[in-house]
DNA sequence: TCCTGTCGAGCGAAAGTAACAGGAAATCTA
DNA sequence: TAGATTTCCTGTTACTTTCGCTCGACAGGA
């Protein structure tokens, strides 16, 4: 049938926007259905309910995310640790920017304390953390830093990777208007890399 | 009366914890009442409903926050710009750490797009942003940095001020266990200040 | 005919809130 | 000081709305 998945896509798109604006619990399936201009029961039909829709969206997001990260690490296998880290940072920021609303929403939702969040943590975030951590520590190799100092620097790095998607409210004027998304990615990544150069050069 | 405001305090405390764990929309007034061991209608009685409770908590949080920030800036009036900024950073992190759950919750809720958030933005966040921005730019005085570079550095700084309260899930084991809160504040602030020293020394 | 997708109606549960009664404490009055 | 009155707080109950979800009916292409 021609219109297969047409409603499904409309639901996903509407849900992304609404979850981003009002949060998961702040959005009703009727809101979604209305915005997507489909029937209420479509959500249950396609995703097994509201929770299923959430799981579908988040899972798809992280599957693709980790795919891109792993590909980046594979391609840069033979390069220097710092070069690898630089390209990893670029890959991550670029992906997040390409799915801006979903990134902001998921980032927010992950700060909650629920069964779902814990599941996502062990399934995806553990992997993500492993990739970033090991790549970063490789780049720090040889630097003699006191014990937990590295962990604080890692926290700093991870913070830089999420900051634009937490403080998006302050930056949306800029990112949408004066700057295009690509320009933002380029400039922001450059800012991180400048910090990185300082850190590994200690 | 002896037990005056006793229930009120219990409600605030319970709400802080639950909002932190499950979010504002994810928490019902019955949840709060049950945890606080008070009657359901107490929330309406003391705070004019659930929304009023939110407004009360957030307002009280930011009033005290800005008070501490302004006091810090006043005390350090005659010191160097970098010294001022260092102490401002310490003040901010210390306050946030002292109200950990509320900080995490408010930080999360502010990423939503609602009338309430916009009100808080113009009332408090604009001030906060002004203080941090002007202090930071004073410290950068004389450095010749291309146009928007300073804004990206400011974004980086502001990110560092919120990161621990976004990624608290990854750090709670550490902050609660091995390290006490004071140690975390000291060490994390030191990490930011090291970055700062690099930036202003460019 | 079956299968897939769409639609509206409606169910039970839970949400937020209002209404009211009871009672303890505080204040007033004689 | 004793009694009366007011004020403040708590508990019960019930109301209205909205929630997520299911169901049966219906349409059209395979």
PDB file of N, CA and C (backbone and C1' of nucleotides) in Angstrom, chain A residues 1 4 7 30 38-39 41-42 45-46, chain C residues 3-12:
ATOM      1  N   UNK A   1       0.841  -1.216   0.000  1.00  0.00           N
ATOM      2  CA  UNK A   1       0.000   0.000   0.000  1.00  0.00           C
ATOM      3  C   UNK A   1       0.871   1.258   0.000  1.00  0.00           C
ATOM      4  N   UNK A   4       1.586   3.388   3.305  1.00  0.00           N
ATOM      5  CA  UNK A   4       2.158   2.643   4.423  1.00  0.00           C
ATOM      6  C   UNK A   4       3.234   3.489   5.119  1.00  0.00           C
ATOM      7  N   UNK A   7       1.518   7.554   8.150  1.00  0.00           N
ATOM      8  CA  UNK A   7       1.033   8.000   9.453  1.00  0.00           C
ATOM      9  C   UNK A   7       2.090   7.773  10.524  1.00  0.00           C
ATOM     10  N   UNK A  30      -3.209  12.467  22.608  1.00  0.00           N
ATOM     11  CA  UNK A  30      -4.152  13.266  21.822  1.00  0.00           C
ATOM     12  C   UNK A  30      -3.455  14.487  21.223  1.00  0.00           C
ATOM     13  N   UNK A  38      -3.533  12.660  12.646  1.00  0.00           N
ATOM     14  CA  UNK A  38      -3.925  11.262  12.503  1.00  0.00           C
ATOM     15  C   UNK A  38      -4.878  10.931  13.647  1.00  0.00           C
ATOM     16  N   UNK A  39      -5.398   9.729  13.612  1.00  0.00           N
ATOM     17  CA  UNK A  39      -6.309   9.327  14.667  1.00  0.00           C
ATOM     18  C   UNK A  39      -5.547   8.941  15.934  1.00  0.00           C
ATOM     19  N   UNK A  41      -5.831   6.512  17.913  1.00  0.00           N
ATOM     20  CA  UNK A  41      -5.473   5.103  18.097  1.00  0.00           C
ATOM     21  C   UNK A  41      -4.274   4.686  17.251  1.00  0.00           C
ATOM     22  N   UNK A  42      -3.823   5.580  16.377  1.00  0.00           N
ATOM     23  CA  UNK A  42      -2.662   5.252  15.551  1.00  0.00           C
ATOM     24  C   UNK A  42      -1.424   5.005  16.397  1.00  0.00           C
ATOM     25  N   UNK A  45      -1.627   1.669  17.662  1.00  0.00           N
ATOM     26  CA  UNK A  45      -1.568   0.735  16.535  1.00  0.00           C
ATOM     27  C   UNK A  45      -0.126   0.510  16.078  1.00  0.00           C
ATOM     28  N   UNK A  46       0.628   1.579  15.981  1.00  0.00           N
ATOM     29  CA  UNK A  46       1.985   1.465  15.437  1.00  0.00           C
ATOM     30  C   UNK A  46       3.058   1.200  16.487  1.00  0.00           C
TER      31      UNK A  46
ATOM     32  P    DC C   3      -5.943 -12.524   6.777  1.00  0.00           P
ATOM     33  O5'  DC C   3      -4.610 -11.790   6.296  1.00  0.00           O
ATOM     34  C5'  DC C   3      -4.534 -11.300   4.963  1.00  0.00           C
ATOM     35  C4'  DC C   3      -4.248  -9.794   4.970  1.00  0.00           C
ATOM     36  C3'  DC C   3      -3.880  -9.220   6.336  1.00  0.00           C
ATOM     37  O3'  DC C   3      -2.665  -8.505   6.217  1.00  0.00           O
ATOM     38  C1'  DC C   3      -5.591  -7.922   5.324  1.00  0.00           C
ATOM     39  P    DT C   4      -1.891  -7.959   7.495  1.00  0.00           P
ATOM     40  O5'  DT C   4      -1.903  -6.398   7.240  1.00  0.00           O
ATOM     41  C5'  DT C   4      -1.559  -5.877   5.955  1.00  0.00           C
ATOM     42  C4'  DT C   4      -2.084  -4.467   5.831  1.00  0.00           C
ATOM     43  C3'  DT C   4      -1.748  -3.566   7.025  1.00  0.00           C
ATOM     44  O3'  DT C   4      -1.127  -2.391   6.563  1.00  0.00           O
ATOM     45  C1'  DT C   4      -4.068  -3.457   6.536  1.00  0.00           C
ATOM     46  P    DG C   5      -0.345  -1.413   7.622  1.00  0.00           P
ATOM     47  O5'  DG C   5      -1.385  -0.212   7.754  1.00  0.00           O
ATOM     48  C5'  DG C   5      -1.703   0.557   6.605  1.00  0.00           C
ATOM     49  C4'  DG C   5      -3.004   1.288   6.821  1.00  0.00           C
ATOM     50  C3'  DG C   5      -3.016   2.290   7.982  1.00  0.00           C
ATOM     51  O3'  DG C   5      -3.232   3.585   7.461  1.00  0.00           O
ATOM     52  C1'  DG C   5      -4.992   0.974   7.943  1.00  0.00           C
ATOM     53  P    DT C   6      -3.161   4.826   8.439  1.00  0.00           P
ATOM     54  O5'  DT C   6      -4.699   5.115   8.693  1.00  0.00           O
ATOM     55  C5'  DT C   6      -5.562   5.389   7.579  1.00  0.00           C
ATOM     56  C4'  DT C   6      -6.990   5.543   8.063  1.00  0.00           C
ATOM     57  C3'  DT C   6      -7.185   6.573   9.177  1.00  0.00           C
ATOM     58  O3'  DT C   6      -8.070   7.571   8.718  1.00  0.00           O
ATOM     59  C1'  DT C   6      -8.337   4.541   9.669  1.00  0.00           C
ATOM     60  P    DC C   7      -8.120   8.958   9.502  1.00  0.00           P
ATOM     61  O5'  DC C   7      -9.408   8.754  10.406  1.00  0.00           O
ATOM     62  C5'  DC C   7     -10.657   8.409   9.794  1.00  0.00           C
ATOM     63  C4'  DC C   7     -11.617   7.856  10.807  1.00  0.00           C
ATOM     64  C3'  DC C   7     -11.777   8.678  12.072  1.00  0.00           C
ATOM     65  O3'  DC C   7     -12.938   9.472  11.969  1.00  0.00           O
ATOM     66  C1'  DC C   7     -11.836   6.292  12.462  1.00  0.00           C
ATOM     67  P    DG C   8     -13.078  10.736  12.911  1.00  0.00           P
ATOM     68  O5'  DG C   8     -14.150  10.217  13.972  1.00  0.00           O
ATOM     69  C5'  DG C   8     -15.351   9.631  13.501  1.00  0.00           C
ATOM     70  C4'  DG C   8     -16.007   8.851  14.608  1.00  0.00           C
ATOM     71  C3'  DG C   8     -16.230   9.619  15.912  1.00  0.00           C
ATOM     72  O3'  DG C   8     -17.578   9.482  16.310  1.00  0.00           O
ATOM     73  C1'  DG C   8     -15.063   7.580  16.349  1.00  0.00           C
ATOM     74  P    DA C   9     -18.144  10.211  17.581  1.00  0.00           P
ATOM     75  O5'  DA C   9     -18.296   9.007  18.620  1.00  0.00           O
ATOM     76  C5'  DA C   9     -18.889   7.786  18.180  1.00  0.00           C
ATOM     77  C4'  DA C   9     -18.813   6.750  19.292  1.00  0.00           C
ATOM     78  C3'  DA C   9     -19.121   7.299  20.692  1.00  0.00           C
ATOM     79  O3'  DA C   9     -20.037   6.438  21.345  1.00  0.00           O
ATOM     80  C1'  DA C   9     -16.994   6.219  20.666  1.00  0.00           C
ATOM     81  P    DG C  10     -20.621   6.858  22.749  1.00  0.00           P
ATOM     82  O5'  DG C  10     -19.706   6.058  23.780  1.00  0.00           O
ATOM     83  C5'  DG C  10     -19.431   4.688  23.536  1.00  0.00           C
ATOM     84  C4'  DG C  10     -18.348   4.225  24.475  1.00  0.00           C
ATOM     85  C3'  DG C  10     -18.458   4.774  25.908  1.00  0.00           C
ATOM     86  O3'  DG C  10     -18.294   3.704  26.810  1.00  0.00           O
ATOM     87  C1'  DG C  10     -16.292   5.087  25.092  1.00  0.00           C
ATOM     88  P    DC C  11     -19.029   3.709  28.215  1.00  0.00           P
ATOM     89  O5'  DC C  11     -18.158   2.724  29.083  1.00  0.00           O
ATOM     90  C5'  DC C  11     -17.534   1.580  28.472  1.00  0.00           C
ATOM     91  C4'  DC C  11     -16.114   1.431  28.995  1.00  0.00           C
ATOM     92  C3'  DC C  11     -15.969   1.807  30.465  1.00  0.00           C
ATOM     93  O3'  DC C  11     -15.861   0.640  31.254  1.00  0.00           O
ATOM     94  C1'  DC C  11     -14.167   2.689  29.111  1.00  0.00           C
ATOM     95  P    DG C  12     -16.244   0.684  32.787  1.00  0.00           P
ATOM     96  O5'  DG C  12     -14.825   0.860  33.507  1.00  0.00           O
ATOM     97  C5'  DG C  12     -13.787  -0.078  33.253  1.00  0.00           C
ATOM     98  C4'  DG C  12     -12.455   0.513  33.658  1.00  0.00           C
ATOM     99  C3'  DG C  12     -12.385   0.983  35.120  1.00  0.00           C
ATOM    100  O3'  DG C  12     -11.186   0.523  35.684  1.00  0.00           O
ATOM    101  C1'  DG C  12     -11.777   2.768  33.674  1.00  0.00           C
TER     102       DG C  12
END
